[in-house]
Short mmCIF file of C-alpha atoms in Angstrom, two decimals:
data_model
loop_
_atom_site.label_atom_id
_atom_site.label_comp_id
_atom_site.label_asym_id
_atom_site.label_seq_id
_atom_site.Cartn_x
_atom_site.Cartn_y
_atom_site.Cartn_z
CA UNK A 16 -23.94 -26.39 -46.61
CA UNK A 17 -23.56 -24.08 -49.69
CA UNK A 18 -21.89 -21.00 -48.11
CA UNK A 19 -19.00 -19.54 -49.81
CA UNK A 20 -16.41 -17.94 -47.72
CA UNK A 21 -15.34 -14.92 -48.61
CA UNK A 22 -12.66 -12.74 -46.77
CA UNK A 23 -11.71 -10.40 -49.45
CA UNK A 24 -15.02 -8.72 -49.22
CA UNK A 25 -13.48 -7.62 -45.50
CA UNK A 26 -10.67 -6.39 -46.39
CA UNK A 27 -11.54 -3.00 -47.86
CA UNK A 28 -12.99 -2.22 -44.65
CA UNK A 29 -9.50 -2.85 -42.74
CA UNK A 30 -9.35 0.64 -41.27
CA UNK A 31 -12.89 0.76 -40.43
CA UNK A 32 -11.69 -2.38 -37.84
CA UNK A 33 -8.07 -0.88 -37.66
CA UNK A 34 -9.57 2.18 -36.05
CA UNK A 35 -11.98 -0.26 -33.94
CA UNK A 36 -8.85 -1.91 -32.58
CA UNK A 37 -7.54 1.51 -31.63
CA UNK A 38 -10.27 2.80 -30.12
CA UNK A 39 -10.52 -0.51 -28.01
CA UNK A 40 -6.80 -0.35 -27.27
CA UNK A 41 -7.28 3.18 -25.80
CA UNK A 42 -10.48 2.22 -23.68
CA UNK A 43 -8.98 -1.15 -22.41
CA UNK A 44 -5.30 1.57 -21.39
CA UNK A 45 -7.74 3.86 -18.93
CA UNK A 46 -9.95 1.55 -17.90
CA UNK A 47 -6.84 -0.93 -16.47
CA UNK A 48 -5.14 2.58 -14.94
CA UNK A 49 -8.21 3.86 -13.72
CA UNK A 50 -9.67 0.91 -13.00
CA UNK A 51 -6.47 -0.06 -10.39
CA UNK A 52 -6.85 3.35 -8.97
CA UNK A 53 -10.32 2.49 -8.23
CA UNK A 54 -9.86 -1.14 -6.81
CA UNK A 55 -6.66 0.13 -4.88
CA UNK A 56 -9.47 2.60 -3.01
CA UNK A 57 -11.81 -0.08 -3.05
CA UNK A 58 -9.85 -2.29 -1.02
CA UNK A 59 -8.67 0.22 1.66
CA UNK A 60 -12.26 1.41 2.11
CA UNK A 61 -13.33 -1.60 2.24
CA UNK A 62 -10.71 -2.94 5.14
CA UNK A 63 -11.37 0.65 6.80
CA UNK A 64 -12.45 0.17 10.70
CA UNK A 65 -14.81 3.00 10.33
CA UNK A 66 -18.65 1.53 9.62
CA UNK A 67 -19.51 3.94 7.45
CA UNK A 68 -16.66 3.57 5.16
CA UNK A 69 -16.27 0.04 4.87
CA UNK A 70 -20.21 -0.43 4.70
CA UNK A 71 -20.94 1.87 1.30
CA UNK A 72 -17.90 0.23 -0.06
CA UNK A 73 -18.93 -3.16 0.25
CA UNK A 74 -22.42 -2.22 -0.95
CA UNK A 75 -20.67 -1.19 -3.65
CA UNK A 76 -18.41 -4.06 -4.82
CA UNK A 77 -21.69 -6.42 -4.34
CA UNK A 78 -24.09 -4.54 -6.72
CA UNK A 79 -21.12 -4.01 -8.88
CA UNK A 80 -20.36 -7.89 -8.73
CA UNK A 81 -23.73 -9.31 -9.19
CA UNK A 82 -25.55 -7.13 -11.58
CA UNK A 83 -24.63 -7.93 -15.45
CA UNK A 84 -22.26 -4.97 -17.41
CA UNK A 85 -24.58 -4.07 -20.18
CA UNK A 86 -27.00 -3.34 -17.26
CA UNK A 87 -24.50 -0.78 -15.45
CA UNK A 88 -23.80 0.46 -19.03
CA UNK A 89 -27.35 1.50 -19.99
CA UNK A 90 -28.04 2.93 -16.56
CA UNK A 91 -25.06 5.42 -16.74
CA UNK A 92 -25.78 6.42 -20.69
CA UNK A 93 -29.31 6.58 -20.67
CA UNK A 94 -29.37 7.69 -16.83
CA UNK A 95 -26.66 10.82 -16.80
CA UNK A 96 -28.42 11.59 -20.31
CA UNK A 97 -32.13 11.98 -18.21
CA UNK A 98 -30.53 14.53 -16.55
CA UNK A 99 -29.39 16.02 -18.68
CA UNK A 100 -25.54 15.27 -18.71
CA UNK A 101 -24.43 14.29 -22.43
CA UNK A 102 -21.24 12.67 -22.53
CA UNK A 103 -20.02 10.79 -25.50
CA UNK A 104 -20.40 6.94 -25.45
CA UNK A 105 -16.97 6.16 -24.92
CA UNK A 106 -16.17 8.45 -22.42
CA UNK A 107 -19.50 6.79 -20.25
CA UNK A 108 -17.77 3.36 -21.24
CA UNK A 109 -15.09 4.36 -19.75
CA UNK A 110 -16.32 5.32 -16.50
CA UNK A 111 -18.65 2.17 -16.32
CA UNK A 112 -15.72 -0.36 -17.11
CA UNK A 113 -12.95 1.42 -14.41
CA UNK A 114 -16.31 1.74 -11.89
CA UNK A 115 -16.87 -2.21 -13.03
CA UNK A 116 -13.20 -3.29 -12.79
CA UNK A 117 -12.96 -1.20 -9.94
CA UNK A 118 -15.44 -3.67 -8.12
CA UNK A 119 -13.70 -7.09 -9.25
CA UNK A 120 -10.21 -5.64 -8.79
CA UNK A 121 -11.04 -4.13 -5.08
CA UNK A 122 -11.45 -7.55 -3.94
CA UNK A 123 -8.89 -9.36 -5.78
CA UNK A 124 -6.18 -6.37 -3.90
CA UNK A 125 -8.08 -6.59 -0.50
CA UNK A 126 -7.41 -10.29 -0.47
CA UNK A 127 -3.88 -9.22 -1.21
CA UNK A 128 -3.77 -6.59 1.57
CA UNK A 129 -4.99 -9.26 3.68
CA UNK A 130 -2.32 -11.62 3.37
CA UNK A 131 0.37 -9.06 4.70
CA UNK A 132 1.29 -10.30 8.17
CA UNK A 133 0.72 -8.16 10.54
CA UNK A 134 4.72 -8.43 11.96
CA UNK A 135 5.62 -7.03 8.59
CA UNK A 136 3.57 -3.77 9.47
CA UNK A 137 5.32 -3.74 13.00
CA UNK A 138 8.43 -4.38 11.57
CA UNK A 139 8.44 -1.12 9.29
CA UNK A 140 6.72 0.94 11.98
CA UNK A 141 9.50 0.31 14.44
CA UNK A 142 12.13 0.90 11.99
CA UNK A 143 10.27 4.53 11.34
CA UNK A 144 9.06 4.60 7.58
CA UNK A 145 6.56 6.94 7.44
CA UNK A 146 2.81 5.74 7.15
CA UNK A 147 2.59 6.74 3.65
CA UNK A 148 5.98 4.88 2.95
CA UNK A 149 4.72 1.66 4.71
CA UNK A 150 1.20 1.84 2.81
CA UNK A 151 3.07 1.52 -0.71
CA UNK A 152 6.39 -0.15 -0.08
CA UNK A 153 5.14 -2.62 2.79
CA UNK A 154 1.65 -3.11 2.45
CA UNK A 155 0.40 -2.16 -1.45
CA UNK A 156 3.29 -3.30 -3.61
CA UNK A 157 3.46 -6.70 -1.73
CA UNK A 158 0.16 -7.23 -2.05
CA UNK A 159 -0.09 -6.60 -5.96
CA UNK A 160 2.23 -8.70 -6.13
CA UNK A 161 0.71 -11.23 -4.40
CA UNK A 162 -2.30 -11.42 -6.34
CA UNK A 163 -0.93 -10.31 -9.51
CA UNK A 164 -1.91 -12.86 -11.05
CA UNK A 165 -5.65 -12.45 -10.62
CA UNK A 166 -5.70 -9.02 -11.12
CA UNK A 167 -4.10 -9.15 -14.41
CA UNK A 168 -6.58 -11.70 -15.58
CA UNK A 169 -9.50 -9.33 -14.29
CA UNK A 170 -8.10 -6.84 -16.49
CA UNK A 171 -7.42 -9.28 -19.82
CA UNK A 172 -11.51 -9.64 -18.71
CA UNK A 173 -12.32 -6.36 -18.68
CA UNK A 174 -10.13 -5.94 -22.11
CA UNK A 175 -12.88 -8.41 -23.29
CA UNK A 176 -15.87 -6.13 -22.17
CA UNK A 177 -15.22 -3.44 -24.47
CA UNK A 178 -17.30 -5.51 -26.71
CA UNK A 179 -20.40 -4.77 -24.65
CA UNK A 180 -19.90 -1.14 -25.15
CA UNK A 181 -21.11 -1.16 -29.07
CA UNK A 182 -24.35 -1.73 -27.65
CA UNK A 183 -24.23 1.96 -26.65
CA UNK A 184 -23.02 2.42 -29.97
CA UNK A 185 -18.78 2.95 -29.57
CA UNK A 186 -17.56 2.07 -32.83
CA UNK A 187 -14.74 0.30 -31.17
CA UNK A 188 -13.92 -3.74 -33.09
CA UNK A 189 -17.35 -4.97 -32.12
CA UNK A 190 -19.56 -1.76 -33.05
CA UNK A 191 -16.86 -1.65 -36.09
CA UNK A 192 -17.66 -5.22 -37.02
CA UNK A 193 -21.35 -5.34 -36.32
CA UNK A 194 -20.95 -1.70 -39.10
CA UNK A 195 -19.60 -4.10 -41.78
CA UNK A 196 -21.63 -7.11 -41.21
CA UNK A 197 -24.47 -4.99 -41.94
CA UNK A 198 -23.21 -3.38 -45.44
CA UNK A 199 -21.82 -6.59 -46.84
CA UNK A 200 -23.82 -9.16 -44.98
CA UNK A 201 -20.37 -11.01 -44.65
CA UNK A 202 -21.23 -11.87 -40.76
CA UNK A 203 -19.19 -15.38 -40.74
CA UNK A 204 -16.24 -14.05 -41.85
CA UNK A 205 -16.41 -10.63 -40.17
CA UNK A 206 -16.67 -12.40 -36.83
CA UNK A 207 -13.72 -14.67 -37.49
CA UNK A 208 -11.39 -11.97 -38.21
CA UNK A 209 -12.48 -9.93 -35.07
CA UNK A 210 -12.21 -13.11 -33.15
CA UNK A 211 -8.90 -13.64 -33.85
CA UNK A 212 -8.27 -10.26 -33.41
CA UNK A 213 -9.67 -9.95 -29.92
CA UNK A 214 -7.47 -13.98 -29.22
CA UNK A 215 -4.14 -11.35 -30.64
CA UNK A 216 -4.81 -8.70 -28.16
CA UNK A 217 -5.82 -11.02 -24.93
CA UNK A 218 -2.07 -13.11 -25.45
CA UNK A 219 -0.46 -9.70 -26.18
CA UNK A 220 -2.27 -7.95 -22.90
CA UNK A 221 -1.16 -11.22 -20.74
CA UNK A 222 2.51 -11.12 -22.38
CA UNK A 223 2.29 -7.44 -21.45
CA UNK A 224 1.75 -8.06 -18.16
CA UNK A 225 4.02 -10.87 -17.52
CA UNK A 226 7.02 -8.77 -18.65
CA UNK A 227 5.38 -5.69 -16.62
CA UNK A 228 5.31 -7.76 -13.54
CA UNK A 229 8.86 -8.84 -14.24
CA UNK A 230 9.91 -5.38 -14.32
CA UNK A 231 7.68 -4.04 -11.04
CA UNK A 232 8.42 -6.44 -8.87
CA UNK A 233 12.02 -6.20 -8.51
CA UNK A 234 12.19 -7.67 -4.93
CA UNK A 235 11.03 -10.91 -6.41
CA UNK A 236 13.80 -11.05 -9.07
CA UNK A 237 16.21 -9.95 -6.13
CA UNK A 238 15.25 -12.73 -3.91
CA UNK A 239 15.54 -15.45 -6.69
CA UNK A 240 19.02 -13.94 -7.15
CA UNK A 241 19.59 -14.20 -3.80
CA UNK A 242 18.73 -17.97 -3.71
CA UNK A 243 20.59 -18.60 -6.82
CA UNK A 244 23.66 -17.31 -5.22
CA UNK A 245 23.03 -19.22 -2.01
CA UNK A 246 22.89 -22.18 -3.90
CA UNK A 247 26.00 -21.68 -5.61
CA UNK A 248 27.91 -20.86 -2.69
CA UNK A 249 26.78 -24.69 -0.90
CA UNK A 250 27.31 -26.17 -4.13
CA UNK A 251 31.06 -24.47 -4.08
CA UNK A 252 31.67 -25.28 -0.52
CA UNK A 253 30.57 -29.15 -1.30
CA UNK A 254 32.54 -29.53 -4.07
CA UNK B 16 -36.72 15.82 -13.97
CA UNK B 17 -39.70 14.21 -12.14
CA UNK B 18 -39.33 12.51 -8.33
CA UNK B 19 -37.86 9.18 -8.10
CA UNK B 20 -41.03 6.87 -8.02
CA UNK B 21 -41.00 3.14 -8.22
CA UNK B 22 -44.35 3.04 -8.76
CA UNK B 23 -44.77 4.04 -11.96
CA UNK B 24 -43.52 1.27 -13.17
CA UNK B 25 -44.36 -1.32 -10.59
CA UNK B 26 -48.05 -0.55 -10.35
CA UNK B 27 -48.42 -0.34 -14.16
CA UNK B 28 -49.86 -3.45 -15.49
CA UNK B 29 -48.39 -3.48 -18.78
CA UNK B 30 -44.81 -3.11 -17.60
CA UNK B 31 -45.01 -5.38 -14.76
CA UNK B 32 -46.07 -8.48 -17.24
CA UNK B 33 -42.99 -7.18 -19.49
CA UNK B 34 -41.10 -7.57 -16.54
CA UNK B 35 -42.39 -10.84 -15.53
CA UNK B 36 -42.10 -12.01 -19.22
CA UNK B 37 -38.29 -10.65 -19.35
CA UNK B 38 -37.55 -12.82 -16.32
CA UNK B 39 -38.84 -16.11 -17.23
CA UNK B 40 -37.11 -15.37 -20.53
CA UNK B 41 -33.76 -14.39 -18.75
CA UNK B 42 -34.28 -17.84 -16.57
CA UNK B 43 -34.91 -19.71 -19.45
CA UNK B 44 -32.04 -19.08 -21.48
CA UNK B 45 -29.53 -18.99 -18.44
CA UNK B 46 -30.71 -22.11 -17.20
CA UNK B 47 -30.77 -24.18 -20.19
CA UNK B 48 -27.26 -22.84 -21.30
CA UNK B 49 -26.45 -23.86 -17.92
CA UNK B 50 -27.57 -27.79 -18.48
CA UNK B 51 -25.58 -27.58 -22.22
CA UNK B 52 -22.23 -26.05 -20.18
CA UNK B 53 -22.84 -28.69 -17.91
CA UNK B 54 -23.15 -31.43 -19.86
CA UNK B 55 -20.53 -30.19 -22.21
CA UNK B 56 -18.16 -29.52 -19.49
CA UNK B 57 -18.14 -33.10 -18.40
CA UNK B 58 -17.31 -34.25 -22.06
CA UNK B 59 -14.67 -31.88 -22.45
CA UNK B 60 -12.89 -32.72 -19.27
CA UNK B 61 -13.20 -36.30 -19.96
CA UNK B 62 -11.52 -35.97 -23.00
CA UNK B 63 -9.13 -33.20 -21.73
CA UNK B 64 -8.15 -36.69 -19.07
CA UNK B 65 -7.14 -38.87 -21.91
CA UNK B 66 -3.72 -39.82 -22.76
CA UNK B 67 -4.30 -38.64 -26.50
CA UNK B 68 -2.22 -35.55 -27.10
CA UNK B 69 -4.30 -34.32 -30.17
CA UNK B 70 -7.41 -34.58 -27.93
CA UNK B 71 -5.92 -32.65 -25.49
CA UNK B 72 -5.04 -30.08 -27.70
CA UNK B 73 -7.99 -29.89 -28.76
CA UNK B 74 -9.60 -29.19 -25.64
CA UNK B 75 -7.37 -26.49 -25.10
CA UNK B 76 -8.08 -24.36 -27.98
CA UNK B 77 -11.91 -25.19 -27.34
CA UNK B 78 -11.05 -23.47 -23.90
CA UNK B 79 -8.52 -20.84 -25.54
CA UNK B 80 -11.00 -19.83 -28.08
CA UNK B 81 -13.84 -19.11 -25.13
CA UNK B 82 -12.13 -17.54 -22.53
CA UNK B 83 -10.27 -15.17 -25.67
CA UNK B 84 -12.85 -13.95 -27.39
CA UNK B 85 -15.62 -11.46 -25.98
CA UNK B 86 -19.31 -13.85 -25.19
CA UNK B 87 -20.98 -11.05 -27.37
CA UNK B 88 -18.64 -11.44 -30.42
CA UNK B 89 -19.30 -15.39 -30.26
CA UNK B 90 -23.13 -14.33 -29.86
CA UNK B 91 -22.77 -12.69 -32.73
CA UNK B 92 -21.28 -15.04 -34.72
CA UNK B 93 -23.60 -17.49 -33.48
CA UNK B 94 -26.69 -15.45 -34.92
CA UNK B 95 -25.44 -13.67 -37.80
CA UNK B 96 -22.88 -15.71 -38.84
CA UNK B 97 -23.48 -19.72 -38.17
CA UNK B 98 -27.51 -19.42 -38.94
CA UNK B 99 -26.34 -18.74 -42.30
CA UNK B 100 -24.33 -22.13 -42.77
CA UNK B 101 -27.49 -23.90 -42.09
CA UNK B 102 -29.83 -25.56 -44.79
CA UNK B 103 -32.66 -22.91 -45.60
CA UNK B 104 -35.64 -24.78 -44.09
CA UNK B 105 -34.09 -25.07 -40.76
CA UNK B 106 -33.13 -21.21 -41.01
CA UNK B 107 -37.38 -20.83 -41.43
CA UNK B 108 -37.98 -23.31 -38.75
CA UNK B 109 -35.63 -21.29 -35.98
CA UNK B 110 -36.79 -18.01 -37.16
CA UNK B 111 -40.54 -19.32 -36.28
CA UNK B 112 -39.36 -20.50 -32.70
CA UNK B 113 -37.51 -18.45 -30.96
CA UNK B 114 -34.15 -18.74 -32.87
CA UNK B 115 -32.20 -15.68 -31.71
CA UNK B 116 -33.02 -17.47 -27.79
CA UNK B 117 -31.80 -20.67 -29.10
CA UNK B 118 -29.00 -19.10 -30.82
CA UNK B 119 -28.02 -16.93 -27.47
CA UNK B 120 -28.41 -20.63 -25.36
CA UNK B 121 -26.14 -22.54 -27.66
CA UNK B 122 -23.96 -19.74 -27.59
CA UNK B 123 -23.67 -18.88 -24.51
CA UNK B 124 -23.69 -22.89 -23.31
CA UNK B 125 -20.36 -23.37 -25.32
CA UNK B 126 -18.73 -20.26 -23.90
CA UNK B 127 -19.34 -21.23 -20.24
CA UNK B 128 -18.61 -24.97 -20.67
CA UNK B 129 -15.14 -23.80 -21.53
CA UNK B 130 -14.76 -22.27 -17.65
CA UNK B 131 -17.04 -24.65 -16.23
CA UNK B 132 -14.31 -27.84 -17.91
CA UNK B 133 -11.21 -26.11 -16.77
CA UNK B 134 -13.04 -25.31 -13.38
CA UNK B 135 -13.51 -29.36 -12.63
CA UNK B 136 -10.33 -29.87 -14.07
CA UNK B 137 -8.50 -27.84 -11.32
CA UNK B 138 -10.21 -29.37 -9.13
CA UNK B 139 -9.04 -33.00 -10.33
CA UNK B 140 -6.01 -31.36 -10.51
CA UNK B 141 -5.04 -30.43 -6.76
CA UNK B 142 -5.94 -33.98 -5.61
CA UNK B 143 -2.28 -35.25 -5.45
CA UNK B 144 -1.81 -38.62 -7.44
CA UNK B 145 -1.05 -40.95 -4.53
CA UNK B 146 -4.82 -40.48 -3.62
CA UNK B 147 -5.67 -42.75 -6.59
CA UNK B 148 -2.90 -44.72 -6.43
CA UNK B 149 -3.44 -45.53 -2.56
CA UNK B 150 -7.45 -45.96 -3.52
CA UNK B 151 -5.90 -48.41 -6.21
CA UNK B 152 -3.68 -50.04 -4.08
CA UNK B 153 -6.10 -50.92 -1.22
CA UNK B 154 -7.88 -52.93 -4.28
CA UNK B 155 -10.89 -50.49 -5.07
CA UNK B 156 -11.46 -50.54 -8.89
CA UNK B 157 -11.14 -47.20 -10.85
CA UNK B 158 -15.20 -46.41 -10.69
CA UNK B 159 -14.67 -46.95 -7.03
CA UNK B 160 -11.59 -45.16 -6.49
CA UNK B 161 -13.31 -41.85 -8.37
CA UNK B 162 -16.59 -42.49 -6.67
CA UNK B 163 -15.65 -42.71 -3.05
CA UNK B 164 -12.08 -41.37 -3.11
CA UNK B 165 -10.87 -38.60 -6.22
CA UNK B 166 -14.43 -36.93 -6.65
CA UNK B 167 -15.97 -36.22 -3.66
CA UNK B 168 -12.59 -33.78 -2.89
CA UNK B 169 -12.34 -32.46 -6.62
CA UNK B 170 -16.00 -31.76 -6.07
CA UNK B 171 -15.46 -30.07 -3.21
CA UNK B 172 -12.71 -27.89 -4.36
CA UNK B 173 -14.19 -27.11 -7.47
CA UNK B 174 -17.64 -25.49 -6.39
CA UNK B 175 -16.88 -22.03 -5.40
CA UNK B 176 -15.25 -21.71 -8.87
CA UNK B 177 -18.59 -22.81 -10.22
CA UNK B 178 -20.91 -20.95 -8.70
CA UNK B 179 -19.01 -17.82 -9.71
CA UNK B 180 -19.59 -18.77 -13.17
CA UNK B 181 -22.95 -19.89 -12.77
CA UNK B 182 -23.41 -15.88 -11.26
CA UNK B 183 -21.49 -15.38 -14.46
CA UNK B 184 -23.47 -17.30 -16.98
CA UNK B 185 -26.22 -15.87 -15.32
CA UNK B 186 -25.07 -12.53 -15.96
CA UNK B 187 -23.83 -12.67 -19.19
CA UNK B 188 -27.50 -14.01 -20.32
CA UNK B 189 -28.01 -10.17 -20.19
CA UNK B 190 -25.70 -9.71 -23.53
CA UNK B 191 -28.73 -11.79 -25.21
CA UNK B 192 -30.21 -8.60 -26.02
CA UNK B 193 -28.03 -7.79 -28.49
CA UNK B 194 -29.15 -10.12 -30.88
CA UNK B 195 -33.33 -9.40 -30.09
CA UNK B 196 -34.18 -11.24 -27.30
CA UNK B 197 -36.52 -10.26 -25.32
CA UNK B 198 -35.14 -11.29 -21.85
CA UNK B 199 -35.28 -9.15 -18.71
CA UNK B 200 -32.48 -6.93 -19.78
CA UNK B 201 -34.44 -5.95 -23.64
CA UNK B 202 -37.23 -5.44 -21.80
CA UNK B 203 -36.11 -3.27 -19.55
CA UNK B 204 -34.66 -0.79 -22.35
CA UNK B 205 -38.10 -1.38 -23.94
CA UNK B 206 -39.98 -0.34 -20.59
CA UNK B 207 -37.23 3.17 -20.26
CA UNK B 208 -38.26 3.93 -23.99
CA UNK B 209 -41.97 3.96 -23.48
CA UNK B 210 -41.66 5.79 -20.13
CA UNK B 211 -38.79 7.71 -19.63
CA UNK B 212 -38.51 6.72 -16.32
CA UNK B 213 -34.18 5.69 -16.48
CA UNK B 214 -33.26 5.50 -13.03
CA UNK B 215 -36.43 3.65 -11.78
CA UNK B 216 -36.29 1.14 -14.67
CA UNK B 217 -32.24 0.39 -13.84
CA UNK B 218 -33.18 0.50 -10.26
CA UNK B 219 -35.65 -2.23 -10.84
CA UNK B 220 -33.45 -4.30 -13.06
CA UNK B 221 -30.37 -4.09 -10.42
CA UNK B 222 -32.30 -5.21 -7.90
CA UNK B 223 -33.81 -8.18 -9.54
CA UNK B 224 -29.99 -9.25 -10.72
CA UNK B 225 -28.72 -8.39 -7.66
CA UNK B 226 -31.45 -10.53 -5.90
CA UNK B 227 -31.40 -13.45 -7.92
CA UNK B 228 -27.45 -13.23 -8.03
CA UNK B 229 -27.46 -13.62 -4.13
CA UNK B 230 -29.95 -16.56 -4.16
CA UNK B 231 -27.25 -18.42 -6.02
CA UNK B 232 -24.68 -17.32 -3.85
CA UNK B 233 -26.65 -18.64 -0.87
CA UNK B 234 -27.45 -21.86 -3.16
CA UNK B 235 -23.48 -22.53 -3.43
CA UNK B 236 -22.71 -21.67 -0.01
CA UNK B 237 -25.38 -24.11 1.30
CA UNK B 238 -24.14 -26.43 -1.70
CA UNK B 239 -20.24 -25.86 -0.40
CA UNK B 240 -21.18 -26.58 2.83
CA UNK B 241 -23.11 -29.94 2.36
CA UNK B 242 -19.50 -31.15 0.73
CA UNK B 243 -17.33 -29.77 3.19
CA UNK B 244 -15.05 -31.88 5.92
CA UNK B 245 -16.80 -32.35 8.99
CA UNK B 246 -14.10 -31.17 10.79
CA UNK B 247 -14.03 -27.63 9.23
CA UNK B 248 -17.56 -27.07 10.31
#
């Protein structure tokens, strides 16, 4: 082995991969937000008792599932562009990652959705919240946080699959790196710095999202203060 | 735009053998990275099960590494970067045969024996202790005791992860195209560039990962129900 490494020759070209980061920070931002917009429709289509809801729906989130990204990619930039439809390559990344996500994360939420007990529903109903107020309050929110956990790591996923998109030439870390690989034929060490790069932003995304589900799911917090209190009050009363 | 017609590029003999070509390509690569994941898998979790602590660490930042960094960007690195440590005459040798397939199969064989390892491991995992040390107890030896007792459950528990990442591995053989080879996916773009014909080209391509994808579904289902209880039938 008589490679040399060499990470200075990188360095000049920080902001070329400074500006990749950004531009993958700002894709991986809509896509999540869009992305749970889309799954949260997703699943209630999906769990819809009308046939010809629930049926395209499903359709949907089993083509979306079982066909590989780069292929959905190509078909939406190289298909809207046959007709004539030019959008620029991130916005189309965009759209394919939050229709993508929007597969994965429908299911994870239906699951969610599904694990509401039905007595919870008739609870609310007979105390007379409104059906909008029961969708979010008693049947969405509980069900995110159900399956928080999978959905989050969907989306640390999908935060991954920005890397396809430089094959439709977004010059987000990827399409950045590929850029200098090419000019100073410094692949190795290119790739290593990305890597750890992309290693940086999954542990911040997760630690994101821990301390985001910390904050959104205050019932949880409440009832472990509840049961914290509980427990201090038998340990008072034994003493 | 022209009418949406499948046949142009089904009936034309040129594209169909790209096609044909593209798959057995595609089935290639995913397939063999699939045996290297396996077998890599098994090794990992073994070692991942031993009481060393710098083993297991080591394991873990295997797995960290994987399931961290995009499959393209360790593509990538794979062919641009790690075919340049290698001596010169074995850089001639893989660019004669194949080497960005063999590349993308190495590649993509490490990357999924990360999931596939920690995929058996839950599976170990959620079989409660007193299992083996009840097996152990009743005098079976520790081959037995994983043979008959601790496996056949963590087997059982573990498949539907595995089969999603088969679909996975499967799917992510796709991203091969990015470094030149010519699966189903490259020649697919090749096909839409020599006859302008996007939607039926896609259309084609989505339907033969779609297909395949719910063949292995159906394998896993038929594979998850050969290890189920009896009872649950």
């Amino acid at each position: 082995m008589s490679y040399g490494f060499d990470f200075s020759s990188v360095l000049p070209f920080w902001p070329d991969l400074l500006s990749g980061l950004y531009l993958t920070v700002v894709m991986t931002v809509f896509a999540t937000v869009f992305g749970l917009v889309a799954g949260i429709a997703v699943a209630t289509a999906r769990r819809s008792r009308v046939k010809s809801v629930s049926l395209p729906a499903g359709i949907y989130v089993e083509t979306l599932r079982n066909t590989p990204f780069i292929v959905q990619l190509f078909f939406l930039y190289f298909g809207l562009a046959s007709i004539g439809i030019h959008l620029s390559a991130v916005v189309i990344s965009i759209i394919a990652m939050v229709l993508n996500v929007g597969a994965y994360t429908g299911e994870i939420i239906r699951a969610g959705l599904d694990s509401i007990p039905a007595g919870q529903l008739e609870a609310a109903e007979c105390l007379g919240l409104s059906s909008t107020k029961i969708f979010f309050y008693v049947s969405l929110i509980p069900a995110i946080e159900n399956v928080y956990p999978a959905l989050t790591s969907q989306f640390v996923l999908m935060m991954l699959m920005t890397s396809v998109t430089s094959q439709i030439s977004t010059e987000e870390l990827s399409g950045a790196a590929y850029n200098i690989q090419s000019t100073t034929f410094r692949a190795m060490e290119v790739y290593i710095t990305i890597a750890v790069i992309y290693v940086l932003i999954a542990f911040a995304l997760k630690l994101l999202f821990v301390g985001l589900g910390r904050l959104l799911f205050r019932r949880k917090r409440a009832l472990r203060n509840l049961s914290r209190v509980r427990l201090a009050g038998t340990q008072a009363v034994a003493g | 735009m022209q009418g949406f017609d499948l046949s142009v590029i089904l009936a034309n003999p040129e594209f169909r053998a790209m096609l044909i070509k593209g798959i057995e390509l595609t089935f290639i690569v995913a397939g063999v990275s699939w045996l290297v994941a396996m077998a890599l898998a098994l090794v990992l979790l073994t070692v991942r099960l031993t009481p060393s602590r710098l083993a297991q660490r080591t394991v873990a930042v295997y797995v960290s590494y994987h399931r961290n960094v995009p499959t393209l960007v360790q593509l990538m690195l794979w062919y641009f970067g790690i075919s340049n440590l290698l001596p010169d005459a074995m850089q001639e040798w893989l660019t004669d045969h194949n080497g960005e397939a063999i590349f993308a199969i190495i590649a993509l064989g490490l990357c999924q024996a990360a999931y596939f390892s920690e995929d058996m491991r839950s599976g170990l995992r959620a079989i409660p202790t007193g299992q083996a040390e009840a097996a152990r107890a009743l005098g079976h030896s520790y081959v037995n005791s994983m043979r008959y007792v601790i496996l056949p459950q963590a087997i059982r528990n573990a498949i539907p992860a595995l089969v999603n990442h088969t679909i996975s591995l499967f799917k992510n053989s796709s991203l091969a195209m990015a470094i030149g080879v010519a699966e189903l996916t490259h020649m697919v773009r090749e096909i839409e560039s020599r006859s302008f014909r996007t939607f039926e080209v896609y259309t084609v391509a989505t339907v033969l990962y779609l297909g395949t994808s719910l063949v292995l579904m159906g394998l896993g289902a038929m594979l998850a129900r050969r290890y189920s209880l009896a009872a649950a039938r």
